Amino acid sequence: MIQNKKIYVLSDGTGETAMSMLQAALVQYHNSDIKIIRVKNVRSPSQIERTMEEVKEENGFVVYTLVSKSMRELIQNLSQSLNVPSVDLLGPVLEQLDLFFDLQKREHLQAGLLRTVDDKYFKRIEAIEFTVRHDDGKTLSQLDKADIILVGISRTSKTPLSIFLSHKGWKVANIPLVLGTSLPDELFEVDQRKIVGLTINEDKLHLIRRKRLENFGQDPGGEYANLDHIQKELDYANDIFKKNRRWPIVNVTDRALEETAAEVARIVAARLGKSMDPLF
């Protein structure tokens, strides 16, 4: 078993590129006790010198993704003089690409260019995780952290809309309207401008519910797909919407998911004075 080993990851950005590559390689080393130290936003020679001295003291190993040629050369020189093992994960690729694109004389590369991409990626992942946790009223904790809250009866596209919007970076919660069941108090404690009601034509909903039951091998003649019961649910939802006139209502009947999602995002963004792209 490999024990008490330290690997230092140096990057001029977040270090995610180096971390991903390193972790892919470390899969081959089972039962290893390895500590990874990430050193982000490396922009000065002094940062490199301090880090390399520490690596030397810890008998560590260095992997790095730096676009600056001079900074990479500094690490290479210190690695040799201090006898510290190191691997340049980005330099060889950049050098070969420069040759391929005939850019040998280029002097400056933009450090940390991936950071914006990384930030957007992590914001999107955070939004998706939040949305999954808050699907179908499963939890009301941190409901105030939602960017959008969808309210509607069963099969009004709450979940697919939520997931679609979360991939755009919106944190979405959706809460079902259940006939005869009061809405949770937490819903009325959040910013009401975030809430959007969803409705649908009764005949269309009837077909959707029947099809869903048939797909699951269940009897489509039950109450869930009964047209009279559906009308009662829609009436119940409409009564709630009338009592909460601050909630805009979006009809999802025969509309593409992308179209409905765009309208919901536009409505909430306008009401909150936010960008249509929550990743910025």
mmCIF file of N, CA, C and O in Angstrom, residues 147-148 168-170 264-280:
data_model
loop_
_atom_site.group_PDB
_atom_site.id
_atom_site.type_symbol
_atom_site.label_atom_id
_atom_site.label_comp_id
_atom_site.label_asym_id
_atom_site.label_seq_id
_atom_site.Cartn_x
_atom_site.Cartn_y
_atom_site.Cartn_z
ATOM 1 N N ASP A 147 -34.507 29.906 -7.391
ATOM 2 C CA ASP A 147 -34.675 31.022 -8.320
ATOM 3 C C ASP A 147 -36.089 31.024 -8.882
ATOM 4 O O ASP A 147 -36.659 32.075 -9.151
ATOM 5 N N ILE A 148 -36.625 29.825 -9.075
ATOM 6 C CA ILE A 148 -37.962 29.654 -9.649
ATOM 7 C C ILE A 148 -38.696 28.582 -8.851
ATOM 8 O O ILE A 148 -38.100 27.562 -8.491
ATOM 9 N N LYS A 168 -29.951 25.042 -17.395
ATOM 10 C CA LYS A 168 -29.627 26.402 -17.819
ATOM 11 C C LYS A 168 -29.041 27.222 -16.675
ATOM 12 O O LYS A 168 -28.659 28.381 -16.865
ATOM 13 N N GLY A 169 -29.011 26.620 -15.479
ATOM 14 C CA GLY A 169 -28.426 27.300 -14.331
ATOM 15 C C GLY A 169 -29.417 27.812 -13.308
ATOM 16 O O GLY A 169 -29.024 28.395 -12.306
ATOM 17 N N TRP A 170 -30.711 27.577 -13.530
ATOM 18 C CA TRP A 170 -31.738 28.027 -12.580
ATOM 19 C C TRP A 170 -31.930 26.985 -11.477
ATOM 20 O O TRP A 170 -32.070 25.802 -11.761
ATOM 21 N N VAL A 264 -41.158 30.786 -18.865
ATOM 22 C CA VAL A 264 -41.040 30.825 -17.410
ATOM 23 C C VAL A 264 -39.803 31.625 -17.000
ATOM 24 O O VAL A 264 -39.861 32.492 -16.116
ATOM 25 N N ALA A 265 -38.676 31.354 -17.647
ATOM 26 C CA ALA A 265 -37.433 32.064 -17.326
ATOM 27 C C ALA A 265 -37.571 33.560 -17.607
ATOM 28 O O ALA A 265 -37.115 34.397 -16.820
ATOM 29 N N ARG A 266 -38.210 33.892 -18.719
ATOM 30 C CA ARG A 266 -38.399 35.299 -19.079
ATOM 31 C C ARG A 266 -39.264 36.016 -18.037
ATOM 32 O O ARG A 266 -38.932 37.135 -17.611
ATOM 33 N N ILE A 267 -40.338 35.362 -17.618
ATOM 34 C CA ILE A 267 -41.242 35.969 -16.638
ATOM 35 C C ILE A 267 -40.531 36.229 -15.323
ATOM 36 O O ILE A 267 -40.578 37.346 -14.776
ATOM 37 N N VAL A 268 -39.849 35.210 -14.805
ATOM 38 C CA VAL A 268 -39.195 35.346 -13.506
ATOM 39 C C VAL A 268 -38.033 36.339 -13.584
ATOM 40 O O VAL A 268 -37.852 37.167 -12.678
ATOM 41 N N ALA A 269 -37.259 36.278 -14.660
ATOM 42 C CA ALA A 269 -36.135 37.202 -14.810
ATOM 43 C C ALA A 269 -36.627 38.639 -14.831
ATOM 44 O O ALA A 269 -36.033 39.527 -14.194
ATOM 45 N N ALA A 270 -37.723 38.898 -15.557
ATOM 46 C CA ALA A 270 -38.276 40.248 -15.635
ATOM 47 C C ALA A 270 -38.798 40.712 -14.280
ATOM 48 O O ALA A 270 -38.600 41.866 -13.879
ATOM 49 N N ARG A 271 -39.460 39.816 -13.559
ATOM 50 C CA ARG A 271 -40.037 40.173 -12.264
ATOM 51 C C ARG A 271 -38.959 40.464 -11.222
ATOM 52 O O ARG A 271 -39.149 41.296 -10.326
ATOM 53 N N LEU A 272 -37.834 39.761 -11.329
ATOM 54 C CA LEU A 272 -36.755 39.916 -10.347
ATOM 55 C C LEU A 272 -35.668 40.867 -10.817
ATOM 56 O O LEU A 272 -34.740 41.172 -10.076
ATOM 57 N N GLY A 273 -35.765 41.306 -12.069
ATOM 58 C CA GLY A 273 -34.734 42.181 -12.602
ATOM 59 C C GLY A 273 -33.405 41.457 -12.771
ATOM 60 O O GLY A 273 -32.336 42.050 -12.588
ATOM 61 N N LYS A 274 -33.472 40.156 -13.138
ATOM 62 C CA LYS A 274 -32.278 39.333 -13.284
ATOM 63 C C LYS A 274 -32.001 39.051 -14.753
ATOM 64 O O LYS A 274 -32.852 39.252 -15.615
ATOM 65 N N SER A 275 -30.796 38.564 -15.011
ATOM 66 C CA SER A 275 -30.425 38.159 -16.356
ATOM 67 C C SER A 275 -31.147 36.876 -16.729
ATOM 68 O O SER A 275 -31.442 36.031 -15.871
ATOM 69 N N MET A 276 -31.417 36.714 -18.012
ATOM 70 C CA MET A 276 -32.017 35.475 -18.497
ATOM 71 C C MET A 276 -31.016 34.320 -18.385
ATOM 72 O O MET A 276 -31.406 33.166 -18.451
ATOM 73 N N ASP A 277 -29.734 34.651 -18.242
ATOM 74 C CA ASP A 277 -28.710 33.625 -18.072
ATOM 75 C C ASP A 277 -28.198 33.687 -16.641
ATOM 76 O O ASP A 277 -27.352 34.519 -16.313
ATOM 77 N N PRO A 278 -28.684 32.831 -15.757
ATOM 78 C CA PRO A 278 -28.291 32.884 -14.336
ATOM 79 C C PRO A 278 -26.864 32.438 -14.079
ATOM 80 O O PRO A 278 -26.379 32.552 -12.956
ATOM 81 N N LEU A 279 -26.174 31.950 -15.108
ATOM 82 C CA LEU A 279 -24.794 31.495 -14.910
ATOM 83 C C LEU A 279 -23.813 32.665 -14.886
ATOM 84 O O LEU A 279 -22.648 32.473 -14.576
ATOM 85 N N PHE A 280 -24.292 33.860 -15.225
ATOM 86 C CA PHE A 280 -23.424 35.045 -15.174
ATOM 87 C C PHE A 280 -23.797 35.921 -13.998
ATOM 88 O O PHE A 280 -24.915 35.916 -13.546
#
